[in-house]
Coordinates of C-alpha atoms in Angstrom, one line a residue:
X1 CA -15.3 -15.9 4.5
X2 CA -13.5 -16.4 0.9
X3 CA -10.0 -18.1 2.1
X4 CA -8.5 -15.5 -0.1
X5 CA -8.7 -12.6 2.7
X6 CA -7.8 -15.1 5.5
X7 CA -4.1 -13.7 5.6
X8 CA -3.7 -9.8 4.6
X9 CA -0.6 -9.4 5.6
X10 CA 0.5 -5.4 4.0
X11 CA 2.1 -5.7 0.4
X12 CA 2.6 -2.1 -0.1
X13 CA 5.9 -2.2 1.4
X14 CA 7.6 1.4 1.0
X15 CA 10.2 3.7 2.5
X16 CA 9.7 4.2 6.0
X17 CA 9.4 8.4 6.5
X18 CA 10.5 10.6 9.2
X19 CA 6.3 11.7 9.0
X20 CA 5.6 9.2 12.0
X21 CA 3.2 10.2 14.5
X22 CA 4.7 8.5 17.4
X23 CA 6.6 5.3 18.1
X24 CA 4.8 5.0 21.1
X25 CA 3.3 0.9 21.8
X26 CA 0.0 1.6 23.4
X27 CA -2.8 3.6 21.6
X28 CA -4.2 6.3 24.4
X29 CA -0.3 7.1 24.1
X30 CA -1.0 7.9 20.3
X31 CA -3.8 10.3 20.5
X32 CA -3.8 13.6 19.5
X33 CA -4.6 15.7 21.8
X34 CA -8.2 16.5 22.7
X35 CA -9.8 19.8 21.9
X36 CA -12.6 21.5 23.9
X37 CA -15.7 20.7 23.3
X38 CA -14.6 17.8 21.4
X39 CA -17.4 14.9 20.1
X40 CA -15.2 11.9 21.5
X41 CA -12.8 10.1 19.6
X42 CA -12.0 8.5 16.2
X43 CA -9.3 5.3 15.5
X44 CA -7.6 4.2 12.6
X45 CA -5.2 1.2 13.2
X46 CA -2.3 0.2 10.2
X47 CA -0.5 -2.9 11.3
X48 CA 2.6 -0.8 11.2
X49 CA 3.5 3.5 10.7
X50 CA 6.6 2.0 9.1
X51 CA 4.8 2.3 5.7
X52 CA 5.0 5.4 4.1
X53 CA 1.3 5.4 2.3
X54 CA 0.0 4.5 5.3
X55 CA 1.9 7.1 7.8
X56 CA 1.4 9.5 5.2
X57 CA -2.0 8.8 5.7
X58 CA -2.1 9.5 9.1
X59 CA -0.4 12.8 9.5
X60 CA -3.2 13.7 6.8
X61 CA -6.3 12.2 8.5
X62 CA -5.1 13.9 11.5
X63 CA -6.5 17.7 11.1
X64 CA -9.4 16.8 9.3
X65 CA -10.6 14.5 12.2
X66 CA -9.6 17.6 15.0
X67 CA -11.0 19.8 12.7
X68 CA -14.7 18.4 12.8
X69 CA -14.1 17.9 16.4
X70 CA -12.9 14.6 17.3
X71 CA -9.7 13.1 19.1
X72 CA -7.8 11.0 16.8
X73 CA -6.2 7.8 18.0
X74 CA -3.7 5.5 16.1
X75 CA -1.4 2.7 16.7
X76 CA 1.5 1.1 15.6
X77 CA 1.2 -2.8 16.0
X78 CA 4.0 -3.5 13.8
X79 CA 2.8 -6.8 12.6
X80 CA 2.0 -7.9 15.7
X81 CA -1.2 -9.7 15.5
X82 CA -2.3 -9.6 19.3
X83 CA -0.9 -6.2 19.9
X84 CA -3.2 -5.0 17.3
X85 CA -6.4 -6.6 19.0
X86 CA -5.3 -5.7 21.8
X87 CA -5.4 -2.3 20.5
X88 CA -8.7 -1.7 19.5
X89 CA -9.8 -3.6 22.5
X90 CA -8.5 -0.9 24.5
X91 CA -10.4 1.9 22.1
X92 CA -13.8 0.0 22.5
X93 CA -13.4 0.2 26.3
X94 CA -12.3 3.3 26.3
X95 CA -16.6 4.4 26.5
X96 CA -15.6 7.7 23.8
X97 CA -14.9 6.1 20.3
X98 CA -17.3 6.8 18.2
X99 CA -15.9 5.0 15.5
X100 CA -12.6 2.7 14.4
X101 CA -11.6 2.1 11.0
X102 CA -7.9 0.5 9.6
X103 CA -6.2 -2.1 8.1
X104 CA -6.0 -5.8 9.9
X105 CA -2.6 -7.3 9.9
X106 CA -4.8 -10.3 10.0
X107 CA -8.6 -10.6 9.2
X108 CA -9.7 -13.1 11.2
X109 CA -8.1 -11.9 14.2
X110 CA -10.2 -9.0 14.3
X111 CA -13.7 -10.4 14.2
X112 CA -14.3 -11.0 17.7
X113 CA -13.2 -7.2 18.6
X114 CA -14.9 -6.1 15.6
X115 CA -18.3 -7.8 17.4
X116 CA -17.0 -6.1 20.7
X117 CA -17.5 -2.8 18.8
X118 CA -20.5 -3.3 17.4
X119 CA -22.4 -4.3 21.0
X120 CA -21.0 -0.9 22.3
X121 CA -22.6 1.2 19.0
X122 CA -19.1 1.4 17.6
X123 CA -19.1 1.4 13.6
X124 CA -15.8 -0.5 12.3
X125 CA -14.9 0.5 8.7
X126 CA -12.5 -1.5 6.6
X127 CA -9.7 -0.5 4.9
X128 CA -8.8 -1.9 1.3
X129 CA -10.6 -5.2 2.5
X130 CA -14.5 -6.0 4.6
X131 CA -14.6 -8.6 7.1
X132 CA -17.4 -10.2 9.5
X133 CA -18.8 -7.1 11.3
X134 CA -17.5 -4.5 8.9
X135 CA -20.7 -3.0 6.5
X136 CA -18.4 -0.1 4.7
X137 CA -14.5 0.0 3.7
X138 CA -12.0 2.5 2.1
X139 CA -11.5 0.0 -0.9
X140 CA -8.1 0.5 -2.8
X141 CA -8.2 -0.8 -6.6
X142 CA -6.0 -3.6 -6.3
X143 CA -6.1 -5.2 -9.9
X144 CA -6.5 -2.2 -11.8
X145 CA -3.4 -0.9 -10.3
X146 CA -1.3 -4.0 -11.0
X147 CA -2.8 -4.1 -14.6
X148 CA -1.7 -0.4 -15.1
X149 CA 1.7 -1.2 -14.4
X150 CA 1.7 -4.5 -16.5
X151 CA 0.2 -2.7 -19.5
X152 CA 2.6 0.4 -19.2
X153 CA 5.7 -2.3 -19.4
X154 CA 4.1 -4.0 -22.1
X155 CA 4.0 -0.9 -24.4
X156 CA 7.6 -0.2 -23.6
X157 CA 8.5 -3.4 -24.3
X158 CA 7.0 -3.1 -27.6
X159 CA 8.7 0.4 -28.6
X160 CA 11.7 -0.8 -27.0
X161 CA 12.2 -4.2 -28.1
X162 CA 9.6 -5.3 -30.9
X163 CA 9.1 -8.3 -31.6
X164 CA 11.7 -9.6 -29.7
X165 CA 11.0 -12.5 -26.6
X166 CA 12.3 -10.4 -23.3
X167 CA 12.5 -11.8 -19.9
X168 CA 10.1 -10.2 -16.8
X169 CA 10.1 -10.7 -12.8
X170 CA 7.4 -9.7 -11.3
X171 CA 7.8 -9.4 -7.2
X172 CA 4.4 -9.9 -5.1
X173 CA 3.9 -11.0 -1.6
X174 CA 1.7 -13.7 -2.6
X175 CA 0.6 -14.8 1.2
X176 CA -1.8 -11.2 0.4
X177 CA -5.1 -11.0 -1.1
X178 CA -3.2 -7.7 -1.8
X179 CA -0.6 -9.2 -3.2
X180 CA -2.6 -11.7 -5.6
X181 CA -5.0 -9.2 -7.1
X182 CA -2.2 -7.1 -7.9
X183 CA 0.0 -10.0 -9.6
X184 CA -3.0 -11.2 -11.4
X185 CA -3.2 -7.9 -13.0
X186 CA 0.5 -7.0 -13.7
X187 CA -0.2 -10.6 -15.5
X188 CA -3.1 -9.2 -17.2
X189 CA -1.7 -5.8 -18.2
X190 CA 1.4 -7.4 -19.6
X191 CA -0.6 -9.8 -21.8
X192 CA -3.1 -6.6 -23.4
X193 CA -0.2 -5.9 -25.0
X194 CA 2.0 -6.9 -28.2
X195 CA 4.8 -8.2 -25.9
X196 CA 6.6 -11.2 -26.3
X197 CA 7.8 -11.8 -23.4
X198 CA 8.7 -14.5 -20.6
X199 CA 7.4 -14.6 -16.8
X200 CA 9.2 -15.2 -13.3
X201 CA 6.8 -14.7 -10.4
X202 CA 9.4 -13.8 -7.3
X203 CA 7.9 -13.5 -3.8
X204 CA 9.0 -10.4 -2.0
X205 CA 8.2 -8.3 0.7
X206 CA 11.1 -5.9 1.4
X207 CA 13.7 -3.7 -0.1
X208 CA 16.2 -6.9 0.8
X209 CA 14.0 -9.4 -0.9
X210 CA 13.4 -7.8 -3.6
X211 CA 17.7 -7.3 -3.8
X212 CA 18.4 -10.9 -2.9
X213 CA 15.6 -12.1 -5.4
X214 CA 16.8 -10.2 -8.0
X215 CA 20.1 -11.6 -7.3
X216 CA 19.2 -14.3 -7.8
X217 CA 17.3 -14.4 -10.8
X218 CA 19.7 -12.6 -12.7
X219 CA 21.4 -16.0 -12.4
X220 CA 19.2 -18.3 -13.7
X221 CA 17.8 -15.3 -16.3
X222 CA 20.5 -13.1 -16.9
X223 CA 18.9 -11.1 -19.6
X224 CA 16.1 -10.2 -17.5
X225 CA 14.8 -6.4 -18.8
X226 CA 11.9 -6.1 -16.9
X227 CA 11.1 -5.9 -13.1
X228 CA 7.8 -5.2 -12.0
X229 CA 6.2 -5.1 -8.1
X230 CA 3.6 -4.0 -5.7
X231 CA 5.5 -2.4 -3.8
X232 CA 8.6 0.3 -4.3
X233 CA 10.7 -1.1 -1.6
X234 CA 10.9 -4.2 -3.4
X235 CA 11.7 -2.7 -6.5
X236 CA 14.5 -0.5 -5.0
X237 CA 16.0 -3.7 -3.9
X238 CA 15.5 -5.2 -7.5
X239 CA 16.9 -2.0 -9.3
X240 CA 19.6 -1.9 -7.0
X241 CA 20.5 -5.7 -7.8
X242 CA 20.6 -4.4 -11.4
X243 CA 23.0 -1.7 -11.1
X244 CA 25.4 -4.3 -9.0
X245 CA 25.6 -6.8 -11.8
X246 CA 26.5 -4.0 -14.1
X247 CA 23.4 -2.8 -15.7
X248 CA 23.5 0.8 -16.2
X249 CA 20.8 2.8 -14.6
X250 CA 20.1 5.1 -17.5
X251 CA 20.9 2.7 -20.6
X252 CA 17.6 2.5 -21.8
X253 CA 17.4 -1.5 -22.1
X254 CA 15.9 -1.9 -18.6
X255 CA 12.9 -1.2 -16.9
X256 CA 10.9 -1.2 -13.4
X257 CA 7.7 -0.1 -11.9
X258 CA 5.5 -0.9 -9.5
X259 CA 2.4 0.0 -7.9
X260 CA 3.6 2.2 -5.7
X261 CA 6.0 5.5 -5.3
X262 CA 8.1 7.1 -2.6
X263 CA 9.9 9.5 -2.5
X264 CA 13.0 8.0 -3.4
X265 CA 11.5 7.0 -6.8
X266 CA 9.8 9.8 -7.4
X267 CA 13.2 11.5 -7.4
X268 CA 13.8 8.6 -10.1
X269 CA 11.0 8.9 -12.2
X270 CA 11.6 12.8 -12.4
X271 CA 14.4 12.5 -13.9
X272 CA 13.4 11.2 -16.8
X273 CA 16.6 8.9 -18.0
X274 CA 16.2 6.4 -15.0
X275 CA 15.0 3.1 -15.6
X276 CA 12.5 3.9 -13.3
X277 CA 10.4 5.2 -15.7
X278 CA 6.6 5.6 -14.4
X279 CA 4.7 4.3 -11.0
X280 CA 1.0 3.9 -10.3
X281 CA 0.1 5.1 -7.2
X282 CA -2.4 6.3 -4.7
X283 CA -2.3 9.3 -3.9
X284 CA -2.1 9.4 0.1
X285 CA -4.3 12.6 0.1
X286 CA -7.1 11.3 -1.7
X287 CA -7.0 8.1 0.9
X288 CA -6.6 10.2 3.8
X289 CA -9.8 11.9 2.7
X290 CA -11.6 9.1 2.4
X291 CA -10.4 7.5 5.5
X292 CA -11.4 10.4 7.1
X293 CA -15.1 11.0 5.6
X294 CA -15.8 7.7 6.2
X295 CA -14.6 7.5 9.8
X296 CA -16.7 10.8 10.6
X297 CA -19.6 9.5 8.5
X298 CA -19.8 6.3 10.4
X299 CA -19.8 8.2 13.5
X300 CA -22.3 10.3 13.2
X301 CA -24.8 7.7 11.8
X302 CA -24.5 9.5 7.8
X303 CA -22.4 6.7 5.9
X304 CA -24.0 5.6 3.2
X305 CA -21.6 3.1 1.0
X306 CA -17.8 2.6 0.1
X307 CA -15.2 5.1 -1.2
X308 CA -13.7 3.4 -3.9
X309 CA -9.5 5.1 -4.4
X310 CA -8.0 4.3 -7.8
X311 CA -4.5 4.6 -8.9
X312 CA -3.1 7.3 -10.7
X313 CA -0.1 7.5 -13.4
X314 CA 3.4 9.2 -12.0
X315 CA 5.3 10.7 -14.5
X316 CA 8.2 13.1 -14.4
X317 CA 5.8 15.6 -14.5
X318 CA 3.8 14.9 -11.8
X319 CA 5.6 13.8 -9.3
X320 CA 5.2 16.4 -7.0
X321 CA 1.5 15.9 -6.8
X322 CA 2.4 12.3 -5.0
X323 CA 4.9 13.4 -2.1
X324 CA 4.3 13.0 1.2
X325 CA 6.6 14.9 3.2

């Protein structure tokens, strides 16, 4: 196994949502509730719902699966590494799974459960990432998105500035496969263009690292223009940094984006004078689907490859297309 997916720890960090299923710490607790005549159950495991793609997600998944007659069990590990494999320990036993799919707050912690499922007939699909065991994933374009972003800034950079050499953070979660593909291409976007431009990688996870970063970066590069991230929450922090040192929020001299949009910056972005000008995002429909197709696929022996979910461009247009509650 490539030591690059040995620690995928989330880096979509967003607004946590009132959509949550349950707060509940055990996963029979989770399920939905059975319908007669139902086929058995299906699992999908985040490593938190305090993500708002990801609960989104769920609340989605969740007719779809009832609908073609399954139970639907989730979890909330938050983070927790054993609570997690503990988790789908308990689904395996439970003798009605017919399938488990999600998102491992850690890869290699899941392998051995992941076998467990597999000597009981249980298909395990991944989720943005395969590991030992797992055949067929919901992949997420990870590069492309960050390159999105980065190219996006680049061009306003351009129209904006010129020619002129302009200062960029860019916030990642680096400890993340996640989190490197996507810095990698924010890199590469930013350097398709005509920029001039100057780089500061900051690692960030949250809404408070991303302020306290910013904080203090705008020390040692107080003209920084541009802040760019993986995740919104960071970049609410950043933005919010910003407005505390003085920069004004609709001045048109600064920008941020990431690859990622709740609903907080989606009220940004539609306004149109923000300096939260444009996100690329996944839509959490489109994943849900595929979570979902792939989950009842898998179970009834049809899968037959990956679903791959690109990002799409959020402008003050569109951004009702991307809300989740």
């Amino acid at each position: 196994m490539s030591t690059r997916t040995r620690r995928l720890v989330a880096a979509l960090a967003a607004l946590t949502t009132g959509l949550a299923l349950t707060a509940c710490s055990t996963p029979d607790s989770q399920s939905s509730t059975a319908t007669e005549g139902s086929k058995g159950a299906l699992a999908w495991s985040f490593p938190t719902q305090d993500v708002n793609i990801w609960n989104s997600q769920l609340t989605l998944m969740k007719p779809i699966i009832e609908d073609a007659g399954y139970e639907f069990l989730t979890d909330s590990p938050n983070f927790d590494v054993k609570t997690q494999v503990n988790d789908w320990e308990s689904w395996v036993a439970r003798g009605d799974v017919k399938a488990i799919g999600g998102f491992p707050a850690d890869v290699d912690s899941v392998v051995a459960v992941t076998a467990q499922a597999t000597a009981a007939n249980i298909p395990v699909i991944g989720y943005a990432v395969k590991w030992d065991g797992v055949d067929y994933a919901t992949l997420i374009s990870n590069y492309d998105a960050g390159y999105s972003v980065g190219k996006a800034a680049g061009e306003w950079i351009v129209a904006t500035y010129g020619t002129e050499k302009i200062d960029v953070a860019l916030l990642a979660d680096t400890t993340s496969q996640l989190g490197q593909d996507q810095l990698k291409g924010l890199k590469e976007g930013l350097a398709a263009t005509d920029a001039s431009i100057t780089v500061t990688d900051l690692e960030a996870k949250t809404r408070d690292d991303g302020y306290k970063q910013a904080q203090s970066n705008l020390v040692a590069h107080p003209n920084t223009a541009v802040w760019l991230g993986i995740g919104a929450d960071m970049i609410h922090g950043a933005r919010q940094a910003l407005i505390d040192s003085g920069v004004s929020a609709t001045g048109g001299k600064h920008y941020v984006s990431a690859t990622d949009a709740d609903n907080e910056a989606l009220d940004l972005i539609k306004t149109g004078t923000d300096m939260w000008q444009t996100s690329f995002a996944w839509k959490a429909a489109d994943l849900a689907e595929a979570n979902a197709k792939q989950l009842i696929s898998a179970a009834e022996g049809t899968i037959s490859g990956d679903i791959t979910v690109g990002v799409t461009q959020v402008t003050k247009d569109n951004v009702d297309d991307f809300r989740t509650e």
